[in-house]
N, CA and C of each residue as an Amber inpcrd file, in Angstrom:
protein
   465
  -6.0000000 -31.1300000 -16.2130000  -5.0510000 -30.0260000 -16.9050000
  -5.8140000 -28.5300000 -17.3090000  -7.3250000 -28.4330000 -16.7740000
  -7.8730000 -27.6440000 -16.7190000  -7.8240000 -26.8970000 -15.4220000
  -7.6250000 -27.7050000 -14.1670000  -6.9240000 -26.9100000 -13.2050000
  -5.7490000 -26.0690000 -13.0130000  -5.0370000 -26.5530000 -14.2040000
  -3.5790000 -25.8460000 -14.1010000  -4.0450000 -24.2360000 -15.3050000
  -4.4220000 -24.4550000 -15.9480000  -5.1110000 -23.3510000 -16.5690000
  -5.5300000 -22.4870000 -16.1450000  -6.5200000 -23.2170000 -15.0840000
  -7.6380000 -22.0160000 -14.8590000  -6.4300000 -20.9970000 -13.2330000
  -5.8390000 -22.1270000 -12.8150000  -4.9720000 -20.9740000 -11.9680000
  -3.8770000 -20.3390000 -12.4970000  -3.6060000 -20.4900000 -13.8750000
  -3.2230000 -19.4490000 -14.6860000  -4.0450000 -18.1030000 -15.0900000
  -4.9030000 -18.8190000 -15.1500000  -5.8940000 -17.1170000 -15.3120000
  -5.6210000 -16.0420000 -14.3190000  -5.9990000 -17.1340000 -12.8240000
  -5.8780000 -16.1640000 -11.7660000  -4.7440000 -15.4260000 -11.3770000
  -3.5650000 -15.9710000 -11.9790000  -2.1530000 -15.3080000 -11.4350000
  -1.8790000 -13.8600000 -12.3660000  -2.4790000 -13.7870000 -13.5220000
  -2.1310000 -12.8580000 -14.0070000  -2.9380000 -11.4650000 -13.4230000
  -4.0080000 -11.6190000 -12.4820000  -4.1960000 -10.9420000 -12.1070000
  -3.8880000  -9.8680000 -10.5380000  -3.5160000  -8.4980000 -11.1200000
  -2.9980000  -7.9030000 -10.1320000  -2.5720000  -6.5180000 -10.1610000
  -2.7310000  -5.6370000  -9.1450000  -2.7180000  -4.0230000  -9.4370000
  -1.8300000  -3.5350000  -8.6960000  -1.2880000  -2.6550000  -9.4450000
   0.2610000  -2.2950000  -9.0850000  -0.2370000  -0.5260000  -8.6830000
   0.7960000  -0.0910000  -7.1820000   0.6290000   1.4480000  -6.9520000
   1.5730000   1.7190000  -7.0920000   1.7790000   2.9690000  -7.2570000
   3.4120000   3.9790000  -7.3030000   2.6510000   5.7370000  -6.0940000
   3.1690000   5.4780000  -5.1340000   2.4610000   6.4900000  -4.2640000
   3.7330000   7.7430000  -3.7370000   3.5060000   8.7990000  -2.7600000
   4.3920000   8.8760000  -2.4250000   3.6810000   9.9320000  -1.1130000
   4.3900000  10.4400000   0.0750000   3.5840000  11.1160000   0.9250000
   4.4350000  11.2860000   1.7640000   3.7580000  12.0330000   2.9220000
   4.5160000  12.0890000   4.5110000   4.0850000  11.2260000   5.6690000
   5.6540000  11.1520000   5.9490000   5.6050000  10.2370000   7.6110000
   5.2510000  11.1820000   8.4800000   4.4960000  11.2960000   9.4610000
   4.5110000  12.0330000  10.3290000   4.1800000  11.7640000  12.3490000
   5.8660000  12.3260000  12.5030000   5.2550000  11.2670000  14.0420000
   5.2060000  12.0250000  14.8930000   4.9370000  12.0900000  16.0370000
   4.4660000  12.9780000  17.0690000   5.3550000  14.3290000  17.2930000
   5.0150000  15.3860000  17.6290000   5.7630000  16.0020000  17.9810000
   6.9530000  16.2720000  18.9210000   6.7900000  15.6700000  19.8350000
   7.6330000  15.4470000  20.9380000   8.7900000  14.0070000  20.2690000
   9.0100000  13.5970000  19.4980000   9.5770000  12.9950000  18.3720000
  11.2940000  12.6180000  18.3690000  12.1230000  12.0740000  18.8230000
  13.2440000  12.1310000  18.1190000  13.1000000  12.1730000  16.1460000
  12.3780000  11.6780000  15.6720000  11.9330000  11.2260000  14.2280000
  12.0290000  12.3260000  13.5850000  12.4870000  13.1590000  12.3690000
  12.2180000  14.0320000  12.0250000  10.8230000  13.5270000  11.0670000
   9.8980000  14.2710000  10.7020000   8.9740000  14.4290000   9.4310000
   9.9640000  13.5530000   8.3270000   9.1360000  13.0000000   7.5390000
   9.5390000  12.9490000   6.5760000   8.9250000  12.3930000   5.2870000
   8.9880000  12.4840000   4.1070000   8.7290000  11.8210000   2.6880000
   8.9680000  10.8270000   2.3550000   8.2160000  10.4260000   1.5640000
   8.4540000   8.7130000   1.0570000   7.8390000   8.5200000  -0.4430000
   8.8410000   7.5770000  -0.8410000   7.8540000   7.0550000  -2.4160000
   7.9650000   6.1410000  -1.9950000   6.7910000   5.2170000  -2.9170000
   6.3080000   3.2090000  -2.2340000   6.0580000   3.1060000  -3.2990000
   6.5410000   1.8930000  -3.7080000   6.1470000   1.3190000  -4.7170000
   5.2240000  -0.4240000  -4.0110000   4.2110000  -0.7270000  -5.0160000
   2.9910000  -1.5660000  -4.4100000   2.8220000  -2.4070000  -5.3040000
   2.6210000  -3.8000000  -5.1530000   2.0000000  -4.9290000  -5.7890000
   1.2120000  -5.1960000  -5.3370000  -0.1920000  -5.8740000  -5.6190000
  -0.8320000  -6.7080000  -4.7680000  -1.7980000  -7.3410000  -6.2360000
  -2.1060000  -8.1980000  -5.1240000  -3.3850000  -9.7610000  -6.1110000
  -4.2080000  -8.5700000  -6.1570000  -4.9360000  -9.0050000  -6.9220000
  -6.7080000  -8.3950000  -7.5460000  -7.3420000  -9.1070000  -7.5760000
  -8.5570000  -9.0180000  -6.8510000  -9.6540000  -9.1940000  -6.2730000
 -11.0410000  -8.9120000  -5.8550000 -11.9860000  -8.9430000  -5.8620000
 -12.9810000  -8.1030000  -5.7000000 -13.4150000  -7.7720000  -4.4010000
 -12.7850000  -8.9220000  -2.9670000 -12.6780000  -8.4260000  -1.8370000
 -11.5900000  -7.9900000  -0.9110000 -10.3820000  -9.1300000  -0.7290000
  -9.6070000  -8.7620000  -0.1250000  -8.1300000  -9.0850000  -1.7470000
  -7.0760000  -8.2500000  -1.1270000  -5.7010000  -7.7740000  -1.4880000
  -4.6410000  -8.4020000  -1.1300000  -3.8460000  -9.1450000  -1.3290000
  -2.8650000  -9.3540000  -0.5580000  -1.6800000  -8.4090000  -1.1880000
  -0.8510000  -8.1220000  -0.4690000  -0.0400000  -6.9970000  -1.0260000
   1.1140000  -7.0730000  -0.2670000   2.3110000  -6.3630000  -1.4440000
   4.0150000  -6.5040000  -0.6770000   4.4190000  -4.9970000  -1.1680000
   4.9440000  -4.3160000  -0.7730000   5.6090000  -2.9690000  -0.8330000
   6.9630000  -2.4990000  -0.3430000   7.4630000  -1.7170000  -0.9850000
   8.6440000  -1.2850000  -0.5500000   8.5580000   0.4750000  -0.8280000
   9.5510000   0.7920000   0.7380000   8.8390000   2.4450000   0.8780000
  10.4380000   3.1330000   0.8000000  10.6680000   3.7280000   0.7720000
  12.3750000   4.5600000   1.1380000  11.3500000   6.0640000   1.0240000
  12.0100000   6.2410000   2.9190000  12.0010000   7.6820000   3.4320000
  12.9810000   8.2070000   3.5510000  12.6050000   9.4470000   3.5770000
  14.3880000  10.8190000   3.6330000  13.6510000  12.0950000   4.0240000
  14.1550000  12.1870000   5.3130000  14.1850000  13.3770000   6.0100000
  15.5040000  14.3280000   6.8710000  15.6600000  15.2840000   7.5090000
  16.4370000  15.8180000   8.1690000  17.3490000  14.6140000   8.6700000
  18.6380000  14.3640000   8.4810000  19.8170000  13.3620000   9.0020000
  18.6410000  11.9450000   8.9500000  17.3830000  11.6900000   8.4320000
  16.7980000  10.4020000   8.2900000  16.8650000  10.0780000   7.5510000
  17.4600000   8.6150000   6.8250000  17.2970000   7.9620000   5.5430000
  16.5230000   6.3450000   6.0940000  15.4740000   5.9170000   5.3290000
  15.2270000   4.7180000   5.6650000  14.3220000   4.1510000   4.3230000
  15.0510000   2.6330000   4.3390000  14.4000000   1.7320000   3.3630000
  13.3230000   0.8270000   4.6480000  12.1740000   0.2430000   3.7330000
  11.0210000  -0.1150000   4.3690000  10.1570000  -1.2320000   3.5740000
   9.9220000  -2.9310000   3.6930000   9.7690000  -3.4520000   3.0540000
   8.3010000  -3.6800000   4.2170000   7.3750000  -4.1490000   3.4450000
   5.8040000  -4.3940000   3.8340000   5.2710000  -5.1870000   3.5060000
   4.0910000  -6.0970000   4.5680000   3.2120000  -7.1280000   3.5620000
   2.1460000  -7.4920000   4.4430000   1.0260000  -7.1930000   3.6660000
  -0.2220000  -7.5470000   4.5270000  -1.4360000  -7.1110000   3.0000000
  -2.8590000  -6.7170000   3.6250000  -3.9130000  -7.1240000   2.8760000
  -4.7280000  -5.8380000   3.1070000  -5.5900000  -5.6760000   2.0320000
  -6.6890000  -4.5610000   2.0180000  -7.8220000  -5.4970000   1.6540000
  -9.1720000  -4.5000000   2.3870000 -10.1210000  -5.4210000   2.3430000
 -10.7290000  -3.9220000   1.3340000 -11.7020000  -4.5860000   0.4030000
 -12.5940000  -3.3590000  -0.5670000 -13.7460000  -3.9190000  -0.3480000
 -14.6550000  -3.7770000   0.9450000 -15.8050000  -4.0840000   1.8770000
 -16.6350000  -3.8640000   0.4940000 -16.7470000  -3.2110000  -0.5030000
 -18.1790000  -2.4780000  -0.4050000 -17.7910000  -3.4300000  -2.4130000
 -16.8700000  -3.9530000  -2.7350000 -16.4960000  -4.4810000  -3.9480000
 -17.7020000  -5.4390000  -4.4410000 -17.6240000  -6.3950000  -3.0080000
 -18.8750000  -7.5030000  -3.5010000 -19.9940000  -7.3500000  -4.0600000
 -20.5850000  -6.0150000  -3.9720000 -21.6940000  -5.2380000  -3.9150000
 -21.9410000  -4.5200000  -4.4380000 -20.8210000  -3.7980000  -5.5380000
 -21.0220000  -3.0940000  -6.4780000 -20.0570000  -3.3660000  -7.7060000
 -19.5260000  -4.3140000  -7.7720000 -17.9730000  -4.5400000  -8.5420000
 -17.3490000  -4.1420000  -8.0210000 -15.5230000  -4.4070000  -9.1530000
 -14.7360000  -3.9820000  -9.3880000 -15.0070000  -2.7180000 -10.2840000
 -15.5210000  -2.2800000 -11.1800000 -16.1100000  -1.3500000 -11.8320000
 -16.2950000  -0.0920000 -11.4510000 -16.9000000   0.0880000 -10.1900000
 -17.5910000   1.2860000  -9.6200000 -15.9930000   2.1670000  -9.5630000
 -16.5720000   3.5210000  -9.6870000 -15.7110000   4.5950000  -9.5970000
 -14.7920000   4.5030000  -8.7660000 -15.4680000   4.7700000  -7.4810000
 -14.8950000   4.9020000  -6.3930000 -14.9740000   3.6730000  -5.2390000
 -13.7660000   2.9990000  -4.5530000 -13.4720000   2.0760000  -4.2870000
 -12.7180000   1.9800000  -2.9190000 -13.6180000   2.2550000  -1.3850000
 -13.4240000   2.8060000  -0.6970000 -12.6970000   1.0870000   0.2750000
 -11.2470000   1.3280000   1.2280000 -10.4500000  -0.3030000   1.5890000
 -10.2520000   0.3120000   2.8770000  -9.8180000  -1.0010000   3.3790000
  -9.1070000  -1.1010000   4.8490000  -8.0870000  -1.5920000   4.7690000
  -6.8150000  -1.3540000   5.4390000  -5.2930000  -2.0790000   5.0450000
  -5.0500000  -2.1000000   6.4610000  -4.3530000  -3.4410000   6.4210000
  -3.4570000  -3.7300000   7.4460000  -2.3880000  -4.9410000   7.5990000
  -0.9520000  -4.5180000   7.7330000   0.1360000  -5.4080000   7.4990000
   1.2190000  -5.0950000   8.2770000   2.2400000  -6.0480000   8.8000000
   3.5270000  -5.9900000   9.5730000   4.5890000  -4.9780000   8.3780000
   5.6420000  -4.7810000   8.7930000   6.4910000  -4.0110000   8.1260000
   8.0950000  -4.0710000   8.9110000   9.1460000  -3.8170000   8.0680000
  10.2440000  -3.9420000   8.6820000  11.4970000  -3.3990000   8.0200000
  12.1490000  -2.1330000   8.4760000  12.8720000  -1.0620000   8.2250000
  14.0270000  -0.9860000   8.6290000  15.2900000  -1.0160000   7.4740000
  16.6620000  -0.6190000   7.8420000  17.3060000   0.9560000   7.6100000
  17.7840000   1.7010000   8.5690000  18.0810000   3.0640000   7.8110000
  18.8400000   3.6430000   8.6550000  18.9680000   4.8710000   8.7690000
  19.4780000   5.6750000  10.2720000  19.0990000   7.0860000  10.1940000
  19.7120000   7.3990000  11.4880000  18.6830000   8.7070000  12.0180000
  19.9280000   9.0690000  13.1390000  20.0940000  10.5500000  12.6400000
  21.2720000  11.0810000  13.1750000  22.9070000  10.6720000  13.0450000
  22.7660000   9.5190000  11.8500000  23.9900000   8.9700000  11.8420000
  23.8610000   7.6460000  12.4490000  23.0740000   7.3430000  12.5610000
  23.2630000   5.9770000  13.5850000  22.4730000   5.0100000  13.1540000
  22.9720000   4.0340000  12.7860000  21.9800000   3.0390000  12.0270000
  21.0230000   2.0390000  13.1010000  19.5430000   1.6930000  12.0260000
  18.8970000   1.5020000  12.8850000  17.7250000   0.6380000  12.2780000
  16.7010000  -0.2180000  12.6090000  15.7870000  -0.9070000  11.9880000
  14.9080000  -1.1070000  13.1820000  13.5660000  -1.1980000  12.4280000
  12.6670000  -1.4110000  12.6250000  11.0850000  -2.0950000  12.2060000
  10.9460000  -3.2700000  13.7320000   9.6860000  -3.9100000  12.9490000
   8.7480000  -3.5610000  13.7200000   7.4970000  -3.5710000  12.5770000
   6.4160000  -3.2740000  13.4380000   4.7500000  -2.9090000  12.4490000
   4.1540000  -2.5820000  13.1970000   2.5670000  -2.7590000  11.9000000
   1.7680000  -1.8180000  11.6480000   0.8690000  -1.9190000  10.1280000
   0.1840000  -0.5960000   9.8210000  -0.9950000  -0.8110000  10.1790000
  -2.2280000  -0.2690000  10.2430000  -3.5520000  -0.0470000   9.4750000
  -3.8250000   1.5120000   8.8940000  -4.8970000   1.0300000   8.4750000
  -5.5360000   2.4240000   7.6320000  -6.5380000   1.7080000   7.0230000
  -7.0420000   3.1370000   6.0660000  -8.2860000   3.1760000   5.3830000
  -8.0000000   3.7720000   4.0140000  -8.3600000   3.6780000   2.9450000
  -8.2970000   4.5750000   1.9510000  -9.2820000   4.4670000   0.8430000
  -8.8020000   5.0630000  -0.3850000  -9.9980000   4.6090000  -1.6850000
  -8.9620000   4.8970000  -2.9740000  -9.8580000   4.2430000  -3.8590000
  -9.2390000   4.4560000  -5.1810000 -10.3370000   4.7030000  -5.4450000
  -9.5350000   6.1600000  -6.4350000 -10.7840000   6.9170000  -7.0950000
 -10.5170000   6.4850000  -9.1830000 -11.2570000   5.8870000  -9.6590000
 -11.4110000   5.4110000 -11.2590000 -10.9990000   6.7010000 -12.4740000
 -10.1500000   6.8130000 -12.7600000 -10.1120000   7.2910000 -13.8850000
 -10.5950000   6.8360000 -14.9830000  -9.9290000   5.4920000 -15.7820000
 -10.3040000   5.0890000 -16.5410000 -10.5190000   3.7430000 -16.2030000
 -11.0790000   2.6780000 -17.2060000 -11.2010000   1.4990000 -17.1940000
 -10.0930000   0.2110000 -16.2190000  -8.8610000   0.6010000 -16.3880000
  -7.6350000   0.0250000 -15.5110000  -6.6550000   1.1350000 -15.2370000
  -7.0300000   2.0470000 -14.5730000  -6.2250000   3.0540000 -13.4640000
  -6.6590000   3.7480000 -13.1250000  -6.0260000   4.8370000 -11.8340000
  -6.6640000   5.6210000 -11.7760000  -6.0860000   6.0830000 -10.4490000
  -6.4890000   6.8010000  -9.7520000  -5.7250000   7.5730000  -8.3560000
  -6.3750000   7.1770000  -6.7430000  -5.6130000   7.1150000  -6.0550000
  -5.6370000   6.7730000  -4.5830000  -5.3550000   7.5900000  -3.8590000
  -6.0280000   7.2160000  -2.8170000  -5.9080000   8.2950000  -1.2520000
  -5.4380000   7.1720000  -0.1680000  -4.4030000   7.3150000   0.6710000
  -4.9100000   6.6100000   1.8370000  -3.9910000   7.5750000   3.2320000
  -4.7600000   6.5570000   4.0870000  -3.8970000   7.4250000   5.6040000
  -3.7570000   6.3540000   6.3360000  -2.5570000   6.0380000   7.0270000
  -2.5090000   4.9760000   7.8330000  -1.2880000   5.1320000   8.9690000
  -2.1800000   4.6750000   9.6780000  -1.2490000   4.7150000  11.9130000
   0.1190000   3.7130000  11.5710000   1.6140000   3.9100000  11.6420000
   2.0770000   2.8520000  11.5400000   2.8740000   3.2980000  12.7000000
   2.9830000   1.9660000  13.7260000   3.3350000   1.4280000  15.1100000
   5.1730000   0.6480000  14.5590000   6.0570000   1.5630000  14.9850000
   6.8770000   0.5710000  14.7410000   7.9780000   1.1130000  15.9010000
   8.9300000   1.3830000  16.2380000  10.0530000   1.7730000  17.1220000
   9.5070000   3.3250000  16.8620000   8.9010000   3.9100000  16.2600000
   8.3110000   5.0760000  16.3770000   7.0920000   5.2030000  15.9630000
   6.2840000   5.6440000  16.6480000   4.4060000   5.7040000  15.6660000
   4.4730000   6.6930000  14.8400000   3.5570000   6.5870000  13.6360000
   3.6560000   7.7640000  13.1610000   2.5250000   7.7390000  12.4800000
   1.8040000   8.7880000  11.7530000   0.6630000   8.5670000  10.5190000
   1.0630000   8.9150000   9.3390000   0.9110000   8.0650000   8.3810000
   1.1300000   8.5570000   6.7400000   0.2650000   8.8030000   5.8290000
   0.3580000   9.7040000   5.2340000  -0.6020000  10.4020000   4.1500000
   0.1800000   9.7090000   3.2880000  -0.6690000   8.8950000   2.1620000
  -0.4110000   8.7420000   0.8220000  -1.0550000   9.5760000  -0.1670000
  -0.6050000   9.3030000  -1.8260000  -1.1530000  10.0700000  -2.5090000
  -0.5370000   9.1830000  -3.8490000  -0.9440000   8.7320000  -4.9000000
  -0.2850000   7.9530000  -5.7140000  -1.3840000   7.2400000  -6.4390000
  -1.1460000   6.6170000  -7.9850000  -1.5600000   6.4390000  -8.8030000
  -1.5990000   4.6570000  -9.2120000  -2.9780000   3.7270000  -9.8210000
  -2.5650000   2.5030000  -9.4820000  -3.0100000   2.0760000 -11.1940000
  -2.6200000   0.9240000 -11.3340000  -2.6620000   0.0450000 -12.4570000
  -3.3530000  -1.1690000 -12.2200000  -4.5030000  -1.6700000 -12.7680000
  -4.6810000  -2.8960000 -13.0760000  -4.3760000  -3.9830000 -14.2590000
  -3.7730000  -5.0460000 -13.9370000  -3.8690000  -5.7960000 -14.4920000
  -4.7350000  -7.3170000 -15.0330000  -5.3790000  -7.4010000 -15.9370000
  -5.6080000  -8.8750000 -15.9520000  -7.4830000  -8.3320000 -16.1880000
  -7.9310000  -9.6370000 -15.2660000  -9.7010000  -9.9200000 -15.4570000
 -10.2700000  -8.9750000 -14.6400000 -11.3430000  -8.0690000 -14.7900000
 -11.9280000  -7.3110000 -14.1400000 -13.3820000  -7.8280000 -13.4800000
 -13.9170000  -8.6840000 -14.1010000 -14.7750000  -9.5000000 -13.9940000
 -14.7840000 -10.4250000 -12.5720000
């Protein structure tokens, strides 16, 4: 009984991110620069947070929906705690997208990695910034800015 009760306590810790940004492919690419909106949910822990995200990208003659799964490493959190006002992180994972470019259907499977920082505004929310390198059908760099909320035990 104690085992199941403790599992329930850990299951309610999560972080929700709502972000927007810009996807910037190389200059000689067929894919145009695109803007996007992203929703993400992740487990909340001090060191590693497993996450899933959905991103909607749109640009000139380009539209794509993308699902991603990965993890973020908060390398300083074990030393400074989760209550620190600045939390830098490294992130990485895999993605799969479906969409259209110049009227042609396309799908791409790839990976991403990057770095960012969570800036705490109050005890349970804040602003985050991130830069990610995406390697899929076309390689691009993504710049993200967003807000986040934390639900659960902060200790």
